[in-house]
Coordinates of C-alpha atoms in Angstrom, one line a residue:
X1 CA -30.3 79.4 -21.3
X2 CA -28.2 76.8 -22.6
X3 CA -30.1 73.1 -22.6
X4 CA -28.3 71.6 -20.0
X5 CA -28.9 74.6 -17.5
X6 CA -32.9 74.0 -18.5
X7 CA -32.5 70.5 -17.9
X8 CA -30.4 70.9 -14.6
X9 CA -33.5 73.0 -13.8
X10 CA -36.6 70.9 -14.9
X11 CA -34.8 67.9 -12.4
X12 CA -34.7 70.2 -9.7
X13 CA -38.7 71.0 -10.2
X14 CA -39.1 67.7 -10.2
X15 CA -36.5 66.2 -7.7
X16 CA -34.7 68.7 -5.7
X17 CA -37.1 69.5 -2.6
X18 CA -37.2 65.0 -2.0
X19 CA -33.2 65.3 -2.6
X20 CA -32.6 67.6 -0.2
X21 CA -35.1 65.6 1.9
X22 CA -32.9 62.3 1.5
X23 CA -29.5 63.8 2.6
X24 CA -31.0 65.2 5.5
X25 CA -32.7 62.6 6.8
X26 CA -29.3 61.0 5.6
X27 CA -27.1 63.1 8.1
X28 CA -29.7 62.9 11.3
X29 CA -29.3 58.9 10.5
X30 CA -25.6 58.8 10.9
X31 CA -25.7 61.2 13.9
X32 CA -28.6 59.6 15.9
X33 CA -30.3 56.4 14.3
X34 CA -33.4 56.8 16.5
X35 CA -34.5 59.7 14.7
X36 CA -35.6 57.3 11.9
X37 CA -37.1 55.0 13.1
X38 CA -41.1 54.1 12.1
X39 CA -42.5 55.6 14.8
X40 CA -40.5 58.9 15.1
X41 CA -41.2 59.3 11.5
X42 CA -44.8 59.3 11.8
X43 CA -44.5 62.0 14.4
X44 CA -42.8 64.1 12.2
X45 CA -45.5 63.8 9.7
X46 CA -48.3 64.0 12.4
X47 CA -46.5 66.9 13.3
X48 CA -45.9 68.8 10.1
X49 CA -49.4 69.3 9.7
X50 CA -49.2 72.2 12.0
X51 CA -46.3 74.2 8.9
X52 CA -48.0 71.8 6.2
X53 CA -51.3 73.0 6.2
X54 CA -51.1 77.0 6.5
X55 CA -48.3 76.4 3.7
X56 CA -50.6 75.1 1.4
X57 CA -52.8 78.4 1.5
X58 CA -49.2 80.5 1.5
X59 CA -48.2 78.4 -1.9
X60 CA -51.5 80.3 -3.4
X61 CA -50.7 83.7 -2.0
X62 CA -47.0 83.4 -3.3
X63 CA -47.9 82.0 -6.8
X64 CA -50.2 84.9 -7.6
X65 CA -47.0 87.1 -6.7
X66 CA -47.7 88.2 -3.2
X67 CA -46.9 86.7 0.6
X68 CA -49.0 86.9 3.5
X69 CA -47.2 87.7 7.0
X70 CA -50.1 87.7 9.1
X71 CA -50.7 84.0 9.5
X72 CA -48.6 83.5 12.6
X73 CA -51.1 86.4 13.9
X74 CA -54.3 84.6 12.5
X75 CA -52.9 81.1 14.1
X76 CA -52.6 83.1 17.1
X77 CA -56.2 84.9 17.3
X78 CA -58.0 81.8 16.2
X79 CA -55.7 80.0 19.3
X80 CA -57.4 83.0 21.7
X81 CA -60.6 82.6 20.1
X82 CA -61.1 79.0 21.1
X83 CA -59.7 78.5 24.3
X84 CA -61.6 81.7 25.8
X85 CA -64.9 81.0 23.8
X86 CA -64.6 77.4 25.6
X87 CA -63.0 78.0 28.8
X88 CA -64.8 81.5 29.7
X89 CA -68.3 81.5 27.5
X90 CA -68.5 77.3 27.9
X91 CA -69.3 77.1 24.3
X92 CA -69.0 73.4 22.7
X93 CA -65.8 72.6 21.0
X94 CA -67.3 72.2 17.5
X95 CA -69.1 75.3 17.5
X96 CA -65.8 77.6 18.6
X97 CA -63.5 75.9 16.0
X98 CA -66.2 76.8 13.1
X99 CA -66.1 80.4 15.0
X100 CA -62.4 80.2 14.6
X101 CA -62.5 79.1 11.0
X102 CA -65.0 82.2 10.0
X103 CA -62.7 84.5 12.0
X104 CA -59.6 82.8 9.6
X105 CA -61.8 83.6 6.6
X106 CA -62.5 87.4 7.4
X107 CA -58.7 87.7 7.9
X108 CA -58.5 86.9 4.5
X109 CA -61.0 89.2 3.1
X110 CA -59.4 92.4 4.9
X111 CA -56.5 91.6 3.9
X112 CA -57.8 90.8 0.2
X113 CA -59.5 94.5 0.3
X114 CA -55.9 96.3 1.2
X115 CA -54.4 94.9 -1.5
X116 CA -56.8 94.8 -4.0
X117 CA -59.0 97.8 -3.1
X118 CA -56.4 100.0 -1.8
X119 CA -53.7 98.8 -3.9
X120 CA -51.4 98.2 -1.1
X121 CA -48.6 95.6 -1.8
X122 CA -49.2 92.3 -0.2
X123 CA -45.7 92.8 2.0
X124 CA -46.8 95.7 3.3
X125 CA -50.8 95.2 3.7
X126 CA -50.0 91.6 5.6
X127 CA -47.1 93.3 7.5
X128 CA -49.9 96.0 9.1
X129 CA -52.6 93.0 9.4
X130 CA -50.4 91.0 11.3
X131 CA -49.7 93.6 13.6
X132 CA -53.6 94.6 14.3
X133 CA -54.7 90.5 14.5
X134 CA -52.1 90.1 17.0
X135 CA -53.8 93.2 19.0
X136 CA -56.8 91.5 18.4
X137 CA -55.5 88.5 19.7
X138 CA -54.1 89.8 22.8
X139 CA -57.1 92.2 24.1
X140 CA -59.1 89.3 23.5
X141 CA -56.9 86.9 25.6
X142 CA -56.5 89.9 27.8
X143 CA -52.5 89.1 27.0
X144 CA -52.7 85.7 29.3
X145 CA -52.6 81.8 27.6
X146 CA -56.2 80.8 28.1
X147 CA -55.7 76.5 29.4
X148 CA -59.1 74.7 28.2
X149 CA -59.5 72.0 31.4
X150 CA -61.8 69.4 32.3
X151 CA -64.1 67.4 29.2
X152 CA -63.6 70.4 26.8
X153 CA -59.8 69.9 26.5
X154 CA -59.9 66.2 26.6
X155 CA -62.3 66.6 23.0
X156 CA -59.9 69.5 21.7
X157 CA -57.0 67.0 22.7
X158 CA -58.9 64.2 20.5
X159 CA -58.0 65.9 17.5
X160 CA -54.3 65.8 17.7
X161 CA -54.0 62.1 20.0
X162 CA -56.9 60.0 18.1
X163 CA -55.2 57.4 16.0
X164 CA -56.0 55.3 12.8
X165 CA -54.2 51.9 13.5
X166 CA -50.9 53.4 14.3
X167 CA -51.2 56.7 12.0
X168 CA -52.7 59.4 13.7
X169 CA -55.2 61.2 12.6
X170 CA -53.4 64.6 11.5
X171 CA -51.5 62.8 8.7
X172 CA -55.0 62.0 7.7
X173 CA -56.0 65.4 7.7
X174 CA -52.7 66.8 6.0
X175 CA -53.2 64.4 2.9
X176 CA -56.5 65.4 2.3
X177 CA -55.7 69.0 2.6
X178 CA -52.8 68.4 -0.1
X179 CA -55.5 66.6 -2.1
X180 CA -57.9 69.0 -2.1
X181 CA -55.7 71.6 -2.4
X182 CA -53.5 69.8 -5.3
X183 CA -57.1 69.2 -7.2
X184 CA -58.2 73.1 -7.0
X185 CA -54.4 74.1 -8.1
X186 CA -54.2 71.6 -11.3
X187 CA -57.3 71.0 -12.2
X188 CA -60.3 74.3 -11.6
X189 CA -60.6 77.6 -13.3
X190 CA -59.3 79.2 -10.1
X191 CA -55.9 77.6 -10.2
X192 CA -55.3 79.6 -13.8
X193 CA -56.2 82.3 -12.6
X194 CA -54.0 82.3 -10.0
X195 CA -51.4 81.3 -12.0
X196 CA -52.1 84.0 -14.6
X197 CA -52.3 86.4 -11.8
X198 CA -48.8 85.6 -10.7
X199 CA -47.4 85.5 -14.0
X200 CA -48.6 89.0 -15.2
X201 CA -51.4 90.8 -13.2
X202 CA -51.7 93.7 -15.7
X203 CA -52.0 91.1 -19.0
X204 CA -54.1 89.3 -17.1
X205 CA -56.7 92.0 -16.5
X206 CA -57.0 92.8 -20.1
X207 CA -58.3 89.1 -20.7
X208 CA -61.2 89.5 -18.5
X209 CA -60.4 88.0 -15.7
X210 CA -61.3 89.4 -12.1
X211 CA -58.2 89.5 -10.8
X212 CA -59.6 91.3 -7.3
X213 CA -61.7 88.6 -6.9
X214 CA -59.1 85.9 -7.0
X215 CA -56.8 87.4 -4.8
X216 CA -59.8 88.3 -2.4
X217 CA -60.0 84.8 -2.9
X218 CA -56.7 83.2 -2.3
X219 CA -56.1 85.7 0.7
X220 CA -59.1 84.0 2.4
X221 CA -57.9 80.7 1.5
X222 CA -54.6 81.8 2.9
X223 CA -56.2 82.7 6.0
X224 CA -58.7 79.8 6.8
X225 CA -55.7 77.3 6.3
X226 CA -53.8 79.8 9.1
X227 CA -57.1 79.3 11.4
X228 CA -57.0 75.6 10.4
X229 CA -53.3 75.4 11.8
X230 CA -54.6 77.1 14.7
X231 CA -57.0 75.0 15.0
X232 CA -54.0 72.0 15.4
X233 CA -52.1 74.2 17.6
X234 CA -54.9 74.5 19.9
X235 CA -55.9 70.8 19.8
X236 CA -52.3 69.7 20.6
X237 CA -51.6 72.6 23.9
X238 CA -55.1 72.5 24.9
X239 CA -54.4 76.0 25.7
X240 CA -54.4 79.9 23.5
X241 CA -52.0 82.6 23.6
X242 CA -51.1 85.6 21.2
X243 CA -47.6 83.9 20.9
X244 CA -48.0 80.9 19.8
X245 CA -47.6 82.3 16.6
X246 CA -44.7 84.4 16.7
X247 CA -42.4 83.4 13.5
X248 CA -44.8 81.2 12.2
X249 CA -44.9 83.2 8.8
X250 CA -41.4 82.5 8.1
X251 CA -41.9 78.8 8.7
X252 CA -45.1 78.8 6.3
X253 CA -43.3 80.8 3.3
X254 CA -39.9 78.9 3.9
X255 CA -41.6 75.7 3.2
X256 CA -43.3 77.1 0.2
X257 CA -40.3 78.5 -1.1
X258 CA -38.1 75.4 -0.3
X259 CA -40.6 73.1 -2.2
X260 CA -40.2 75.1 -5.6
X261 CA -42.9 77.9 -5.8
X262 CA -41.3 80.7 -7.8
X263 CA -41.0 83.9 -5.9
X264 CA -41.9 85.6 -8.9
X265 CA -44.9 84.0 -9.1
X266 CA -46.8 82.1 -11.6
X267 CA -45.8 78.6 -10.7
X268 CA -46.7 76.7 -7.6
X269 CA -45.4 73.4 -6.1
X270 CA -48.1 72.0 -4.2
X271 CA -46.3 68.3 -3.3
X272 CA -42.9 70.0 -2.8
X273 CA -44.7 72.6 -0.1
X274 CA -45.6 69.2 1.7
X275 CA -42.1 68.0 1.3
X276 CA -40.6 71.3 2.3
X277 CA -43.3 71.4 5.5
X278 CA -42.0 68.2 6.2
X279 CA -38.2 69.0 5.8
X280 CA -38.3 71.5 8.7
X281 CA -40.7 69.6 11.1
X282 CA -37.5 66.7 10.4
X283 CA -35.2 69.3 11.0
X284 CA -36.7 70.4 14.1
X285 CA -37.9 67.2 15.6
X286 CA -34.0 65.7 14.6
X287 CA -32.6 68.6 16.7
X288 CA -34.6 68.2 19.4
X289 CA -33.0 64.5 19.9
X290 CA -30.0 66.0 19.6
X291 CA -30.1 68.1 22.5
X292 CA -29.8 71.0 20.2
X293 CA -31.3 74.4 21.7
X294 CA -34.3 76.7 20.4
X295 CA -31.9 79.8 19.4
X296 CA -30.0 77.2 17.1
X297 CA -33.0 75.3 15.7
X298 CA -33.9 78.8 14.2
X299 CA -30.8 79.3 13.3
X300 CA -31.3 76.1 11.1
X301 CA -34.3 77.4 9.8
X302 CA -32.8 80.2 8.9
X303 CA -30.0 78.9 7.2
X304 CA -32.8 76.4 5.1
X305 CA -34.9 79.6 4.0
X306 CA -31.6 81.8 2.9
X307 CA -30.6 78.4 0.7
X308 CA -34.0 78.2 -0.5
X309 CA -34.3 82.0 -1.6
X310 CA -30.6 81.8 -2.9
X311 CA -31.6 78.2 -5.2
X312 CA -35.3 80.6 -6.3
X313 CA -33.0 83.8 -7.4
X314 CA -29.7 82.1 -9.2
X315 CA -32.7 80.0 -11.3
X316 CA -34.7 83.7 -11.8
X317 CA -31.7 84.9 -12.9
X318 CA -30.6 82.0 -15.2
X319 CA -33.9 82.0 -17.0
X320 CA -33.5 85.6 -17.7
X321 CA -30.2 85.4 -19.2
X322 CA -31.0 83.1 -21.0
X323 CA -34.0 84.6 -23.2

């Protein structure tokens, strides 16, 4: 790789997810000036908690060279979980999201065992999990959306509405998930090894290194920051259904993928999954005030995952040339 193609390439590590952040928010500007204004930009970042958070356990999964398509599913089940073990079984809010974040968990353990235990590849394991927590999901729900009424959805509601001067609470919580998450990544045993992992599984083994356990590991950090999106889902609709997931995996990996994790794995992003969370809530919320429909919005989506994918595979394949 010649040295302007690896500098080109160590600015766009650095820079690229925030530029293509500026010239979108650049193009909404000029087409509707409202949808940057102070307040509609802290609803987009209130609202890209919901992508945000379950992205920052996806950047894990990805870095260590796998994906995870059952979150949408676990989002779901943890939605159906909540609302019917408040609603029908009248048990206090607290105790049914802690139920919901164990449930998250557990997801992340079976599908830690498929892949590590039974060797099956994380596409393929995920794929089949996703299927079998939505089941789960809808005999639980018995296929209805479950509405939490009365005191118990104006406390679930709390979560999303309750305000910190004029930030509301879920930026709050996205920040210090990033923290935490940016903390564990950089600066803990566990974020080599998941690096290693993602870099070369079969070189790491011969270290030392229990690579089951930290991919057990990152699938059930994959899954309890699914439950904890979930969790926001539920607190902002008051209400549980097995499809409030649908798609949501696409969404979760997109923004991984747009904020400069390498598909290959071995190198995670953790701010530019943020930025890349944030980037399609913007999109979204920008089309809404456009008038723009649902069918289209995912084709934006779309079109922002197939540029992100194309940006991760012409850099793969410059690097390998290049040695």
């Amino acid at each position: 790789m010649s040295q302007g193609a690896k500098k080109f390439w160590r600015a766009w590590d650095k820079f690229g997810v925030f530029a293509i952040l500026i010239v979108i928010a650049a193009v909404f500007a000029i087409l509707n000036p409202a949808i940057i204004q102070f307040d509609q930009i802290l609803d987009v970042l209130s609202r890209s908690a919901l992508i945000g958070v379950a992205a920052a356990g996806m950047m894990f999964a990805i870095c260590s060279g796998g994906f995870d398509l059952s979150v949408g599913s676990i989002l779901s089940l943890t939605t159906c979980v909540i609302a019917v073990t408040i609603s029908k079984n009248n048990m206090p809010v607290w105790l049914a999201i802690v139920i919901a974040l164990v449930i998250g968990c557990l997801c992340g353990v079976i599908n830690g065992l498929l892949i590590t235990k039974l060797k099956i590849q994380p596409f393929v394991a995920t794929l089949a999990t996703q299927l079998a927590f939505l089941g789960v999901a809808l005999v639980y729900s018995d296929g209805s959306r479950v509405t939490i009424s009365g005191g118990a959805g104006d406390a679930i509601k709390a979560l999303s509405t309750s305000k910190v001067g004029p930030f509301q609470i879920q930026i709050f919580l996205l920040l210090l998930v990033y923290v935490i998450v940016y903390l564990i990544y950089k600066f803990t045993p566990f974020g080599v090894k998941t690096r290693a992992v993602g870099s070369n599984e079969a070189a790491t083994r011969t270290t030392g290194i229990k690579v089951d356990k930290t991919l057990i590991i990152i699938y059930v950090i994959t899954g309890l920051t699914a439950a904890c999106a979930g969790v926001i889902q539920t607190s902002r609709l008051a209400t549980g259904s097995a499809t409030l997931g649908n798609g949501f995996e696409l969404d979760a990996i997109t923004a991984v993928i747009l904020g400069g994790t390498s598909l290959a794995g071995g190198k995670g992003n953790v701010w530019g999954t943020l930025i890349g969370a944030i980037i399609l809530t913007f999109v979204r919320s920008g089309l809404n005030m456009l008038g723009v429909g649902e069918a289209y919005q995912k084709l934006a989506i779309a079109i922002i995952l197939l540029f992100a994918l194309a940006i991760s595979g012409i850099k793969l394949i410059t690097q390998k040339e290049g040695k």
